[in-house]
Amino acid sequence: MKNRSLVTIAEHSKEKILYMIELAKQFEENPNKRLLEGKVVATLFFEPSTRTRLSFETAANRLGARVIGFTDPKVTSSSKGETLKDTIKMVSNYADIIVMRHYLEGAARYASEVTNIPIVNAGDGANQHPSQTMLDLYSIHKTQGTLENLNIYLVGDLKYGRTVHSLLMAMRHFNPTFHFIAPQELRMPDEYKIYCKNHQIKYEEHTDFNEDIIANADILYMTRVQRERFTDLDEYERVKNVYILRKDMLRKAKQTMRILHPLPRVNEIAYDVDESPMAYYFQQAQNGLYAREAILCDVLGITLDDVKAFK
Ligand code: CP
Protein backbone atom coordinates (compact mmCIF):
# COMPACT_ATOMS: atom_id res chain seq x y z
CA MET A 1 0.00 0.00 0.00
CA LYS A 2 1.21 3.53 -0.78
CA ASN A 3 2.31 5.30 2.40
CA ARG A 4 -0.22 8.13 2.85
CA SER A 5 1.67 10.03 5.59
CA LEU A 6 0.94 13.71 6.24
CA VAL A 7 4.40 15.21 6.74
CA THR A 8 4.05 18.66 5.16
CA ILE A 9 1.09 20.57 3.81
CA ALA A 10 3.24 21.59 0.83
CA GLU A 11 2.51 18.16 -0.66
CA HIS A 12 -1.23 18.92 -0.90
CA SER A 13 -2.58 20.28 -4.18
CA LYS A 14 -5.34 22.89 -4.29
CA GLU A 15 -7.85 20.16 -5.12
CA LYS A 16 -6.67 18.07 -2.18
CA ILE A 17 -7.00 20.99 0.26
CA LEU A 18 -10.56 21.72 -0.93
CA TYR A 19 -11.36 18.00 -0.73
CA MET A 20 -10.07 17.86 2.88
CA ILE A 21 -12.25 20.86 3.77
CA GLU A 22 -15.26 19.02 2.37
CA LEU A 23 -14.29 15.93 4.36
CA ALA A 24 -13.97 17.94 7.59
CA LYS A 25 -17.39 19.48 6.91
CA GLN A 26 -18.89 15.99 6.91
CA PHE A 27 -17.48 15.42 10.40
CA GLU A 28 -18.75 18.77 11.66
CA GLU A 29 -22.22 17.61 10.61
CA ASN A 30 -21.71 14.27 12.37
CA PRO A 31 -18.49 13.65 14.34
CA ASN A 32 -19.56 10.16 15.47
CA LYS A 33 -18.95 7.86 12.50
CA ARG A 34 -17.22 4.66 13.56
CA LEU A 35 -15.19 4.33 10.39
CA LEU A 36 -12.02 3.27 12.27
CA GLU A 37 -13.54 0.46 14.32
CA GLY A 38 -10.79 -2.10 15.01
CA LYS A 39 -7.95 0.34 14.25
CA VAL A 40 -5.31 1.58 16.71
CA VAL A 41 -3.98 5.14 16.63
CA ALA A 42 -0.65 5.83 18.42
CA THR A 43 -0.03 9.36 19.66
CA LEU A 44 3.69 9.88 20.33
CA PHE A 45 4.30 13.31 21.85
CA PHE A 46 7.97 14.12 22.45
CA GLU A 47 6.92 17.74 23.16
CA PRO A 48 4.03 19.14 25.25
CA SER A 49 0.60 19.65 23.71
CA THR A 50 -2.99 20.23 24.79
CA ARG A 51 -5.08 20.79 21.65
CA THR A 52 -3.28 18.73 19.06
CA ARG A 53 -3.02 15.58 21.14
CA LEU A 54 -6.45 15.78 22.73
CA SER A 55 -8.22 16.62 19.49
CA PHE A 56 -6.45 13.78 17.64
CA GLU A 57 -7.34 11.39 20.46
CA THR A 58 -10.94 12.64 20.50
CA ALA A 59 -11.06 12.27 16.72
CA ALA A 60 -9.80 8.68 16.98
CA ASN A 61 -12.32 7.87 19.73
CA ARG A 62 -15.24 9.39 17.84
CA LEU A 63 -14.22 7.35 14.79
CA GLY A 64 -14.26 4.17 16.88
CA ALA A 65 -10.48 3.59 17.01
CA ARG A 66 -8.45 2.80 20.12
CA VAL A 67 -5.61 5.07 21.21
CA ILE A 68 -2.18 4.20 22.63
CA GLY A 69 0.77 6.48 23.18
CA PHE A 70 2.72 8.74 25.48
CA THR A 71 2.78 12.40 26.42
CA ASP A 72 6.20 12.44 28.04
CA PRO A 73 9.21 10.78 26.36
CA LYS A 74 10.93 10.54 29.76
CA VAL A 75 8.68 7.58 30.62
CA THR A 76 9.63 5.73 27.42
CA SER A 77 12.74 3.82 26.38
CA SER A 78 13.95 6.84 24.39
CA SER A 79 15.21 8.03 27.80
CA LYS A 80 17.38 4.87 27.86
CA GLY A 81 18.86 5.77 24.48
CA GLU A 82 16.47 4.05 22.07
CA THR A 83 16.63 5.74 18.68
CA LEU A 84 13.64 7.37 17.00
CA LYS A 85 13.96 4.80 14.19
CA ASP A 86 13.65 1.88 16.61
CA THR A 87 10.76 3.53 18.47
CA ILE A 88 8.85 4.07 15.22
CA LYS A 89 9.50 0.53 14.00
CA MET A 90 8.32 -0.89 17.33
CA VAL A 91 5.14 1.19 17.51
CA SER A 92 4.42 0.25 13.88
CA ASN A 93 4.03 -3.33 15.14
CA TYR A 94 1.13 -2.22 17.33
CA ALA A 95 -0.68 0.65 15.59
CA ASP A 96 -2.27 1.50 12.23
CA ILE A 97 -1.36 5.22 12.32
CA ILE A 98 1.29 7.18 14.25
CA VAL A 99 0.55 10.80 15.16
CA MET A 100 3.86 12.29 16.27
CA ARG A 101 5.06 15.60 17.68
CA HIS A 102 8.84 15.94 17.92
CA TYR A 103 11.24 18.74 18.80
CA LEU A 104 13.53 18.00 15.82
CA GLU A 105 12.81 19.55 12.42
CA GLY A 106 12.49 16.76 9.87
CA ALA A 107 11.63 14.09 12.47
CA ALA A 108 8.25 13.35 10.86
CA ARG A 109 9.79 12.98 7.41
CA TYR A 110 12.41 10.63 8.83
CA ALA A 111 9.76 8.60 10.66
CA SER A 112 7.72 8.26 7.46
CA GLU A 113 10.78 6.78 5.74
CA VAL A 114 11.34 4.00 8.28
CA THR A 115 7.81 2.60 8.45
CA ASN A 116 5.00 1.52 6.14
CA ILE A 117 2.19 2.83 8.34
CA PRO A 118 1.07 6.47 7.93
CA ILE A 119 2.83 9.13 10.01
CA VAL A 120 0.89 12.29 10.80
CA ASN A 121 3.18 15.19 11.65
CA ALA A 122 1.74 16.88 14.76
CA GLY A 123 4.54 19.47 14.71
CA ASP A 124 8.29 19.06 14.12
CA GLY A 125 10.37 21.75 15.80
CA ALA A 126 10.02 25.13 14.11
CA ASN A 127 9.36 23.45 10.76
CA GLN A 128 5.76 22.38 9.98
CA HIS A 129 2.41 21.74 11.65
CA PRO A 130 0.22 20.49 8.78
CA SER A 131 -2.79 19.30 10.82
CA GLN A 132 -2.96 22.77 12.40
CA THR A 133 -2.91 24.19 8.90
CA MET A 134 -5.82 22.00 7.83
CA LEU A 135 -7.91 23.32 10.72
CA ASP A 136 -6.74 26.87 9.98
CA LEU A 137 -7.78 26.51 6.34
CA TYR A 138 -11.10 25.03 7.41
CA SER A 139 -11.62 27.96 9.80
CA ILE A 140 -10.68 30.55 7.18
CA HIS A 141 -12.97 28.95 4.60
CA LYS A 142 -15.82 28.71 7.11
CA THR A 143 -15.56 32.35 8.22
CA GLN A 144 -14.73 33.99 4.88
CA GLY A 145 -16.67 31.67 2.56
CA THR A 146 -13.55 31.25 0.39
CA LEU A 147 -9.79 30.84 0.54
CA GLU A 148 -9.24 33.05 -2.51
CA ASN A 149 -7.74 36.58 -2.60
CA LEU A 150 -7.55 37.17 1.15
CA ASN A 151 -5.40 39.62 3.11
CA ILE A 152 -3.76 37.56 5.84
CA TYR A 153 -1.78 39.25 8.61
CA LEU A 154 0.65 37.03 10.51
CA VAL A 155 1.75 38.57 13.81
CA GLY A 156 4.41 37.70 16.39
CA ASP A 157 6.94 34.89 16.22
CA LEU A 158 7.31 34.32 12.50
CA LYS A 159 10.83 32.91 12.89
CA TYR A 160 10.05 29.82 14.96
CA GLY A 161 6.30 29.63 14.31
CA ARG A 162 5.69 26.35 12.49
CA THR A 163 1.99 27.14 12.10
CA VAL A 164 2.66 30.27 10.05
CA HIS A 165 5.24 28.46 7.93
CA SER A 166 2.74 25.73 7.06
CA LEU A 167 -0.08 28.21 6.46
CA LEU A 168 1.78 30.33 3.96
CA MET A 169 2.78 27.23 1.98
CA ALA A 170 -0.81 25.97 1.85
CA MET A 171 -2.17 29.37 0.78
CA ARG A 172 0.06 29.51 -2.31
CA HIS A 173 -2.84 28.09 -4.34
CA PHE A 174 -5.27 30.87 -3.40
CA ASN A 175 -3.64 34.19 -4.39
CA PRO A 176 -3.28 35.62 -0.86
CA THR A 177 -1.58 38.85 0.19
CA PHE A 178 0.39 38.28 3.36
CA HIS A 179 1.50 40.90 5.86
CA PHE A 180 4.31 39.74 8.13
CA ILE A 181 4.31 41.70 11.41
CA ALA A 182 7.27 40.80 13.59
CA PRO A 183 10.17 42.36 15.48
CA GLN A 184 13.54 42.14 13.72
CA GLU A 185 14.59 39.20 15.90
CA LEU A 186 11.53 37.12 14.92
CA ARG A 187 10.94 38.09 11.30
CA MET A 188 9.92 35.58 8.68
CA PRO A 189 13.00 33.49 7.72
CA ASP A 190 14.49 34.10 4.28
CA GLU A 191 13.67 30.55 3.13
CA TYR A 192 9.95 31.32 3.42
CA LYS A 193 10.30 34.69 1.73
CA ILE A 194 12.11 32.94 -1.13
CA TYR A 195 9.26 30.39 -1.16
CA CYS A 196 6.82 33.30 -1.54
CA LYS A 197 8.81 34.76 -4.42
CA ASN A 198 9.06 31.38 -6.15
CA HIS A 199 5.28 30.88 -5.86
CA GLN A 200 4.23 34.46 -6.69
CA ILE A 201 2.86 35.01 -3.15
CA LYS A 202 2.59 38.73 -2.38
CA TYR A 203 3.85 39.89 1.00
CA GLU A 204 4.76 43.03 2.94
CA GLU A 205 6.78 43.21 6.13
CA HIS A 206 6.06 45.47 9.10
CA THR A 207 7.52 46.03 12.54
CA ASP A 208 4.65 48.31 13.72
CA PHE A 209 1.45 46.72 15.00
CA ASN A 210 -1.49 49.14 15.32
CA GLU A 211 -5.09 49.66 14.23
CA ASP A 212 -4.13 51.33 10.94
CA ILE A 213 -1.79 48.51 9.90
CA ILE A 214 -4.47 45.83 10.43
CA ALA A 215 -7.48 47.79 9.07
CA ASN A 216 -7.51 45.89 5.77
CA ALA A 217 -7.10 42.39 7.25
CA ASP A 218 -9.47 39.52 6.46
CA ILE A 219 -7.59 37.22 8.82
CA LEU A 220 -5.45 38.42 11.74
CA TYR A 221 -3.35 35.42 12.75
CA MET A 222 -1.75 36.03 16.14
CA THR A 223 1.05 33.83 17.46
CA ARG A 224 2.80 33.30 20.78
CA VAL A 225 6.47 34.18 21.26
CA GLN A 226 7.72 30.67 22.04
CA ARG A 227 10.06 30.72 25.02
CA GLU A 228 11.04 27.08 24.42
CA ARG A 229 12.62 27.87 21.03
CA PHE A 230 15.08 30.52 22.32
CA THR A 231 18.68 29.60 23.14
CA ASP A 232 19.23 33.15 24.51
CA LEU A 233 16.61 33.84 27.20
CA ASP A 234 17.65 37.53 27.38
CA GLU A 235 16.48 37.82 23.78
CA TYR A 236 13.17 36.18 24.74
CA GLU A 237 12.74 38.72 27.57
CA ARG A 238 13.33 41.58 25.10
CA VAL A 239 10.68 40.46 22.61
CA LYS A 240 8.08 38.54 24.67
CA ASN A 241 5.69 41.48 25.11
CA VAL A 242 6.37 43.20 21.83
CA TYR A 243 2.85 42.87 20.35
CA ILE A 244 -0.36 42.69 22.36
CA LEU A 245 -3.71 42.84 20.57
CA ARG A 246 -6.17 44.97 22.57
CA LYS A 247 -9.87 45.39 21.86
CA ASP A 248 -9.52 49.09 21.02
CA MET A 249 -7.20 48.15 18.15
CA LEU A 250 -10.17 46.56 16.34
CA ARG A 251 -12.02 49.89 15.82
CA LYS A 252 -11.02 50.21 12.15
CA ALA A 253 -11.10 46.49 11.35
CA LYS A 254 -13.48 45.02 8.76
CA GLN A 255 -16.57 43.56 10.42
CA THR A 256 -15.89 40.30 8.60
CA MET A 257 -12.31 40.08 9.86
CA ARG A 258 -11.59 37.13 12.15
CA ILE A 259 -8.81 36.72 14.68
CA LEU A 260 -7.13 33.33 14.68
CA HIS A 261 -4.47 31.97 17.02
CA PRO A 262 -3.20 28.37 17.10
CA LEU A 263 -3.08 28.66 20.91
CA PRO A 264 -1.87 28.43 23.61
CA ARG A 265 -1.98 32.18 24.22
CA VAL A 266 0.25 33.79 26.80
CA ASN A 267 -0.42 37.52 26.71
CA GLU A 268 -0.43 38.47 23.02
CA ILE A 269 -4.24 38.76 22.94
CA ALA A 270 -5.78 40.75 25.80
CA TYR A 271 -8.66 38.94 27.48
CA ASP A 272 -11.21 41.63 26.55
CA VAL A 273 -10.72 40.69 22.88
CA ASP A 274 -12.41 37.36 23.66
CA GLU A 275 -15.77 39.19 23.82
CA SER A 276 -15.40 40.54 20.29
CA PRO A 277 -17.35 38.78 17.51
CA MET A 278 -14.06 38.93 15.60
CA ALA A 279 -12.41 36.56 18.08
CA TYR A 280 -12.49 33.10 16.54
CA TYR A 281 -9.62 31.20 18.21
CA PHE A 282 -11.71 28.95 20.44
CA GLN A 283 -14.00 27.91 17.57
CA GLN A 284 -10.82 27.43 15.51
CA ALA A 285 -9.58 24.90 18.08
CA GLN A 286 -12.97 23.16 17.97
CA ASN A 287 -12.65 22.89 14.19
CA GLY A 288 -9.47 20.92 14.91
CA LEU A 289 -11.56 17.92 15.84
CA TYR A 290 -13.30 17.81 12.43
CA ALA A 291 -10.10 18.52 10.48
CA ARG A 292 -8.28 15.75 12.38
CA GLU A 293 -11.06 13.22 11.86
CA ALA A 294 -10.69 14.00 8.15
CA ILE A 295 -6.91 13.51 8.34
CA LEU A 296 -7.12 10.16 10.18
CA CYS A 297 -9.56 8.85 7.57
CA ASP A 298 -7.60 10.18 4.63
CA VAL A 299 -4.26 8.64 5.65
CA LEU A 300 -6.02 5.26 5.85
CA GLY A 301 -7.52 5.67 2.38
CA ILE A 302 -11.10 6.28 3.56
CA THR A 303 -12.70 8.58 0.98
CA LEU A 304 -15.30 11.33 1.03
CA ASP A 305 -17.75 8.91 -0.61
CA ASP A 306 -17.06 6.35 2.17
CA VAL A 307 -17.71 9.02 4.81
CA LYS A 308 -20.91 10.23 3.15
CA ALA A 309 -22.18 6.66 2.75
CA PHE A 310 -21.49 5.69 6.40
CA LYS A 311 -24.62 5.96 8.54
N1 CP B 1 -1.98 24.66 18.41
C1 CP B 1 -1.29 23.69 19.06
O1 CP B 1 -0.46 22.99 18.48
O2 CP B 1 -1.60 23.57 20.38
P1 CP B 1 -0.97 22.50 21.36
O3 CP B 1 0.51 22.82 21.48
O4 CP B 1 -1.69 22.67 22.66
O5 CP B 1 -1.16 21.15 20.75
Tab-separated table of C-alpha atoms and ligand atoms in Angstrom:
chain	number	residue	atom	x	y	z
A	1	MET	CA	0.000	0.000	0.000
A	2	LYS	CA	1.214	3.526	-0.784
A	3	ASN	CA	2.314	5.302	2.404
A	4	ARG	CA	-0.216	8.134	2.849
A	5	SER	CA	1.668	10.032	5.591
A	6	LEU	CA	0.942	13.712	6.245
A	7	VAL	CA	4.402	15.213	6.741
A	8	THR	CA	4.051	18.659	5.156
A	9	ILE	CA	1.090	20.567	3.807
A	10	ALA	CA	3.242	21.593	0.831
A	11	GLU	CA	2.512	18.164	-0.664
A	12	HIS	CA	-1.228	18.923	-0.898
A	13	SER	CA	-2.582	20.278	-4.182
A	14	LYS	CA	-5.336	22.891	-4.294
A	15	GLU	CA	-7.846	20.157	-5.123
A	16	LYS	CA	-6.668	18.066	-2.183
A	17	ILE	CA	-7.004	20.993	0.256
A	18	LEU	CA	-10.556	21.723	-0.928
A	19	TYR	CA	-11.365	17.999	-0.729
A	20	MET	CA	-10.068	17.855	2.879
A	21	ILE	CA	-12.246	20.859	3.769
A	22	GLU	CA	-15.260	19.021	2.366
A	23	LEU	CA	-14.290	15.925	4.362
A	24	ALA	CA	-13.966	17.943	7.585
A	25	LYS	CA	-17.394	19.477	6.906
A	26	GLN	CA	-18.888	15.991	6.909
A	27	PHE	CA	-17.481	15.420	10.397
A	28	GLU	CA	-18.754	18.765	11.659
A	29	GLU	CA	-22.224	17.608	10.606
A	30	ASN	CA	-21.715	14.266	12.368
A	31	PRO	CA	-18.489	13.645	14.335
A	32	ASN	CA	-19.561	10.158	15.467
A	33	LYS	CA	-18.946	7.863	12.502
A	34	ARG	CA	-17.217	4.657	13.559
A	35	LEU	CA	-15.192	4.328	10.385
A	36	LEU	CA	-12.019	3.274	12.265
A	37	GLU	CA	-13.543	0.463	14.319
A	38	GLY	CA	-10.791	-2.103	15.008
A	39	LYS	CA	-7.950	0.344	14.252
A	40	VAL	CA	-5.306	1.575	16.713
A	41	VAL	CA	-3.976	5.144	16.628
A	42	ALA	CA	-0.653	5.826	18.419
A	43	THR	CA	-0.027	9.363	19.656
A	44	LEU	CA	3.694	9.884	20.334
A	45	PHE	CA	4.303	13.308	21.852
A	46	PHE	CA	7.971	14.120	22.445
A	47	GLU	CA	6.919	17.738	23.163
A	48	PRO	CA	4.033	19.145	25.249
A	49	SER	CA	0.602	19.646	23.708
A	50	THR	CA	-2.988	20.229	24.787
A	51	ARG	CA	-5.079	20.791	21.653
A	52	THR	CA	-3.278	18.731	19.060
A	53	ARG	CA	-3.017	15.579	21.142
A	54	LEU	CA	-6.448	15.782	22.731
A	55	SER	CA	-8.216	16.620	19.489
A	56	PHE	CA	-6.451	13.780	17.639
A	57	GLU	CA	-7.341	11.388	20.461
A	58	THR	CA	-10.938	12.642	20.500
A	59	ALA	CA	-11.063	12.268	16.723
A	60	ALA	CA	-9.799	8.682	16.981
A	61	ASN	CA	-12.317	7.874	19.734
A	62	ARG	CA	-15.238	9.392	17.840
A	63	LEU	CA	-14.220	7.352	14.791
A	64	GLY	CA	-14.261	4.170	16.875
A	65	ALA	CA	-10.479	3.585	17.013
A	66	ARG	CA	-8.454	2.799	20.121
A	67	VAL	CA	-5.612	5.066	21.214
A	68	ILE	CA	-2.185	4.198	22.628
A	69	GLY	CA	0.773	6.475	23.179
A	70	PHE	CA	2.720	8.739	25.483
A	71	THR	CA	2.782	12.401	26.424
A	72	ASP	CA	6.197	12.444	28.035
A	73	PRO	CA	9.207	10.783	26.358
A	74	LYS	CA	10.931	10.543	29.762
A	75	VAL	CA	8.675	7.583	30.615
A	76	THR	CA	9.634	5.734	27.418
A	77	SER	CA	12.743	3.821	26.376
A	78	SER	CA	13.949	6.839	24.393
A	79	SER	CA	15.210	8.028	27.798
A	80	LYS	CA	17.384	4.869	27.858
A	81	GLY	CA	18.864	5.768	24.480
A	82	GLU	CA	16.473	4.046	22.069
A	83	THR	CA	16.626	5.743	18.676
A	84	LEU	CA	13.638	7.366	16.995
A	85	LYS	CA	13.959	4.796	14.189
A	86	ASP	CA	13.650	1.880	16.611
A	87	THR	CA	10.761	3.534	18.465
A	88	ILE	CA	8.849	4.071	15.221
A	89	LYS	CA	9.500	0.527	14.004
A	90	MET	CA	8.315	-0.888	17.331
A	91	VAL	CA	5.139	1.190	17.510
A	92	SER	CA	4.419	0.254	13.884
A	93	ASN	CA	4.029	-3.332	15.145
A	94	TYR	CA	1.128	-2.217	17.333
A	95	ALA	CA	-0.682	0.646	15.592
A	96	ASP	CA	-2.275	1.502	12.231
A	97	ILE	CA	-1.360	5.217	12.325
A	98	ILE	CA	1.288	7.180	14.252
A	99	VAL	CA	0.554	10.803	15.157
A	100	MET	CA	3.864	12.287	16.266
A	101	ARG	CA	5.064	15.596	17.677
A	102	HIS	CA	8.836	15.945	17.918
A	103	TYR	CA	11.239	18.744	18.801
A	104	LEU	CA	13.529	18.002	15.823
A	105	GLU	CA	12.807	19.551	12.418
A	106	GLY	CA	12.492	16.758	9.875
A	107	ALA	CA	11.625	14.085	12.470
A	108	ALA	CA	8.245	13.353	10.858
A	109	ARG	CA	9.793	12.980	7.406
A	110	TYR	CA	12.406	10.632	8.833
A	111	ALA	CA	9.759	8.601	10.664
A	112	SER	CA	7.719	8.257	7.457
A	113	GLU	CA	10.780	6.783	5.735
A	114	VAL	CA	11.342	4.005	8.284
A	115	THR	CA	7.808	2.598	8.451
A	116	ASN	CA	5.002	1.520	6.139
A	117	ILE	CA	2.192	2.835	8.337
A	118	PRO	CA	1.074	6.473	7.926
A	119	ILE	CA	2.834	9.126	10.007
A	120	VAL	CA	0.890	12.285	10.802
A	121	ASN	CA	3.178	15.188	11.655
A	122	ALA	CA	1.743	16.883	14.759
A	123	GLY	CA	4.545	19.472	14.713
A	124	ASP	CA	8.288	19.064	14.122
A	125	GLY	CA	10.368	21.752	15.804
A	126	ALA	CA	10.022	25.130	14.110
A	127	ASN	CA	9.358	23.447	10.760
A	128	GLN	CA	5.758	22.384	9.980
A	129	HIS	CA	2.405	21.742	11.652
A	130	PRO	CA	0.218	20.489	8.785
A	131	SER	CA	-2.785	19.301	10.816
A	132	GLN	CA	-2.960	22.774	12.405
A	133	THR	CA	-2.913	24.194	8.898
A	134	MET	CA	-5.825	22.004	7.826
A	135	LEU	CA	-7.906	23.323	10.717
A	136	ASP	CA	-6.737	26.875	9.982
A	137	LEU	CA	-7.777	26.511	6.338
A	138	TYR	CA	-11.101	25.031	7.414
A	139	SER	CA	-11.623	27.961	9.803
A	140	ILE	CA	-10.679	30.547	7.183
A	141	HIS	CA	-12.966	28.948	4.597
A	142	LYS	CA	-15.821	28.709	7.107
A	143	THR	CA	-15.563	32.347	8.220
A	144	GLN	CA	-14.733	33.990	4.876
A	145	GLY	CA	-16.666	31.667	2.557
A	146	THR	CA	-13.549	31.250	0.388
A	147	LEU	CA	-9.795	30.842	0.544
A	148	GLU	CA	-9.239	33.051	-2.509
A	149	ASN	CA	-7.735	36.577	-2.603
A	150	LEU	CA	-7.555	37.165	1.154
A	151	ASN	CA	-5.400	39.617	3.114
A	152	ILE	CA	-3.765	37.557	5.835
A	153	TYR	CA	-1.785	39.254	8.607
A	154	LEU	CA	0.650	37.030	10.515
A	155	VAL	CA	1.748	38.568	13.814
A	156	GLY	CA	4.410	37.701	16.389
A	157	ASP	CA	6.938	34.886	16.221
A	158	LEU	CA	7.315	34.320	12.501
A	159	LYS	CA	10.832	32.907	12.891
A	160	TYR	CA	10.054	29.823	14.963
A	161	GLY	CA	6.296	29.632	14.312
A	162	ARG	CA	5.689	26.348	12.492
A	163	THR	CA	1.988	27.143	12.101
A	164	VAL	CA	2.659	30.267	10.050
A	165	HIS	CA	5.241	28.455	7.926
A	166	SER	CA	2.735	25.728	7.058
A	167	LEU	CA	-0.084	28.215	6.463
A	168	LEU	CA	1.775	30.326	3.960
A	169	MET	CA	2.777	27.229	1.976
A	170	ALA	CA	-0.815	25.970	1.852
A	171	MET	CA	-2.169	29.365	0.783
A	172	ARG	CA	0.060	29.511	-2.313
A	173	HIS	CA	-2.837	28.086	-4.343
A	174	PHE	CA	-5.267	30.872	-3.403
A	175	ASN	CA	-3.644	34.193	-4.387
A	176	PRO	CA	-3.283	35.624	-0.861
A	177	THR	CA	-1.583	38.851	0.189
A	178	PHE	CA	0.392	38.281	3.361
A	179	HIS	CA	1.503	40.898	5.860
A	180	PHE	CA	4.306	39.738	8.132
A	181	ILE	CA	4.307	41.700	11.408
A	182	ALA	CA	7.273	40.798	13.589
A	183	PRO	CA	10.174	42.365	15.478
A	184	GLN	CA	13.537	42.139	13.715
A	185	GLU	CA	14.590	39.201	15.901
A	186	LEU	CA	11.531	37.115	14.920
A	187	ARG	CA	10.937	38.094	11.305
A	188	MET	CA	9.925	35.576	8.679
A	189	PRO	CA	12.999	33.491	7.722
A	190	ASP	CA	14.487	34.096	4.278
A	191	GLU	CA	13.669	30.553	3.135
A	192	TYR	CA	9.945	31.318	3.424
A	193	LYS	CA	10.303	34.693	1.726
A	194	ILE	CA	12.109	32.941	-1.128
A	195	TYR	CA	9.264	30.395	-1.160
A	196	CYS	CA	6.823	33.304	-1.537
A	197	LYS	CA	8.808	34.759	-4.425
A	198	ASN	CA	9.057	31.379	-6.154
A	199	HIS	CA	5.280	30.878	-5.858
A	200	GLN	CA	4.227	34.463	-6.689
A	201	ILE	CA	2.861	35.007	-3.154
A	202	LYS	CA	2.587	38.730	-2.384
A	203	TYR	CA	3.853	39.893	1.004
A	204	GLU	CA	4.761	43.026	2.936
A	205	GLU	CA	6.782	43.207	6.131
A	206	HIS	CA	6.058	45.474	9.097
A	207	THR	CA	7.516	46.033	12.538
A	208	ASP	CA	4.652	48.311	13.723
A	209	PHE	CA	1.447	46.724	15.005
A	210	ASN	CA	-1.486	49.137	15.323
A	211	GLU	CA	-5.085	49.660	14.228
A	212	ASP	CA	-4.126	51.327	10.939
A	213	ILE	CA	-1.794	48.509	9.898
A	214	ILE	CA	-4.473	45.828	10.433
A	215	ALA	CA	-7.478	47.793	9.072
A	216	ASN	CA	-7.511	45.890	5.775
A	217	ALA	CA	-7.102	42.388	7.252
A	218	ASP	CA	-9.471	39.518	6.457
A	219	ILE	CA	-7.594	37.223	8.821
A	220	LEU	CA	-5.453	38.418	11.735
A	221	TYR	CA	-3.354	35.417	12.751
A	222	MET	CA	-1.751	36.033	16.140
A	223	THR	CA	1.053	33.829	17.465
A	224	ARG	CA	2.803	33.303	20.781
A	225	VAL	CA	6.473	34.178	21.262
A	226	GLN	CA	7.723	30.666	22.039
A	227	ARG	CA	10.061	30.720	25.016
A	228	GLU	CA	11.042	27.080	24.416
A	229	ARG	CA	12.617	27.874	21.026
A	230	PHE	CA	15.083	30.522	22.325
A	231	THR	CA	18.680	29.597	23.138
A	232	ASP	CA	19.231	33.148	24.505
A	233	LEU	CA	16.605	33.841	27.200
A	234	ASP	CA	17.650	37.526	27.380
A	235	GLU	CA	16.477	37.822	23.778
A	236	TYR	CA	13.169	36.183	24.741
A	237	GLU	CA	12.738	38.720	27.567
A	238	ARG	CA	13.329	41.584	25.100
A	239	VAL	CA	10.677	40.456	22.615
A	240	LYS	CA	8.083	38.542	24.671
A	241	ASN	CA	5.686	41.483	25.112
A	242	VAL	CA	6.370	43.203	21.831
A	243	TYR	CA	2.849	42.875	20.352
A	244	ILE	CA	-0.356	42.694	22.365
A	245	LEU	CA	-3.710	42.843	20.569
A	246	ARG	CA	-6.171	44.966	22.567
A	247	LYS	CA	-9.875	45.390	21.860
A	248	ASP	CA	-9.517	49.094	21.024
A	249	MET	CA	-7.203	48.147	18.151
A	250	LEU	CA	-10.174	46.561	16.344
A	251	ARG	CA	-12.024	49.887	15.820
A	252	LYS	CA	-11.020	50.210	12.149
A	253	ALA	CA	-11.102	46.494	11.349
A	254	LYS	CA	-13.475	45.017	8.755
A	255	GLN	CA	-16.565	43.559	10.417
A	256	THR	CA	-15.888	40.295	8.600
A	257	MET	CA	-12.313	40.084	9.864
A	258	ARG	CA	-11.593	37.133	12.148
A	259	ILE	CA	-8.810	36.724	14.682
A	260	LEU	CA	-7.126	33.330	14.676
A	261	HIS	CA	-4.469	31.970	17.018
A	262	PRO	CA	-3.201	28.370	17.100
A	263	LEU	CA	-3.077	28.657	20.914
A	264	PRO	CA	-1.871	28.431	23.607
A	265	ARG	CA	-1.983	32.179	24.222
A	266	VAL	CA	0.250	33.786	26.804
A	267	ASN	CA	-0.417	37.521	26.713
A	268	GLU	CA	-0.428	38.466	23.020
A	269	ILE	CA	-4.243	38.759	22.936
A	270	ALA	CA	-5.775	40.753	25.804
A	271	TYR	CA	-8.660	38.935	27.477
A	272	ASP	CA	-11.209	41.630	26.553
A	273	VAL	CA	-10.723	40.694	22.880
A	274	ASP	CA	-12.411	37.357	23.659
A	275	GLU	CA	-15.775	39.189	23.825
A	276	SER	CA	-15.398	40.537	20.292
A	277	PRO	CA	-17.349	38.778	17.515
A	278	MET	CA	-14.064	38.929	15.596
A	279	ALA	CA	-12.409	36.563	18.080
A	280	TYR	CA	-12.489	33.097	16.539
A	281	TYR	CA	-9.621	31.204	18.209
A	282	PHE	CA	-11.709	28.945	20.442
A	283	GLN	CA	-14.000	27.906	17.570
A	284	GLN	CA	-10.820	27.435	15.508
A	285	ALA	CA	-9.576	24.897	18.081
A	286	GLN	CA	-12.966	23.157	17.970
A	287	ASN	CA	-12.649	22.894	14.186
A	288	GLY	CA	-9.468	20.920	14.910
A	289	LEU	CA	-11.561	17.924	15.843
A	290	TYR	CA	-13.297	17.810	12.435
A	291	ALA	CA	-10.102	18.518	10.481
A	292	ARG	CA	-8.280	15.750	12.379
A	293	GLU	CA	-11.065	13.223	11.861
A	294	ALA	CA	-10.691	14.000	8.152
A	295	ILE	CA	-6.908	13.505	8.336
A	296	LEU	CA	-7.119	10.161	10.181
A	297	CYS	CA	-9.561	8.846	7.572
A	298	ASP	CA	-7.596	10.185	4.631
A	299	VAL	CA	-4.259	8.642	5.649
A	300	LEU	CA	-6.019	5.257	5.853
A	301	GLY	CA	-7.516	5.667	2.381
A	302	ILE	CA	-11.098	6.285	3.561
A	303	THR	CA	-12.696	8.577	0.982
A	304	LEU	CA	-15.304	11.334	1.030
A	305	ASP	CA	-17.745	8.911	-0.606
A	306	ASP	CA	-17.059	6.348	2.169
A	307	VAL	CA	-17.710	9.023	4.811
A	308	LYS	CA	-20.910	10.235	3.148
A	309	ALA	CA	-22.177	6.662	2.750
A	310	PHE	CA	-21.486	5.693	6.397
A	311	LYS	CA	-24.618	5.959	8.537
B	1	CP	N1	-1.977	24.658	18.408
B	1	CP	C1	-1.294	23.686	19.059
B	1	CP	O1	-0.462	22.994	18.481
B	1	CP	O2	-1.602	23.572	20.378
B	1	CP	P1	-0.968	22.504	21.355
B	1	CP	O3	0.512	22.821	21.475
B	1	CP	O4	-1.694	22.669	22.656
B	1	CP	O5	-1.158	21.153	20.754
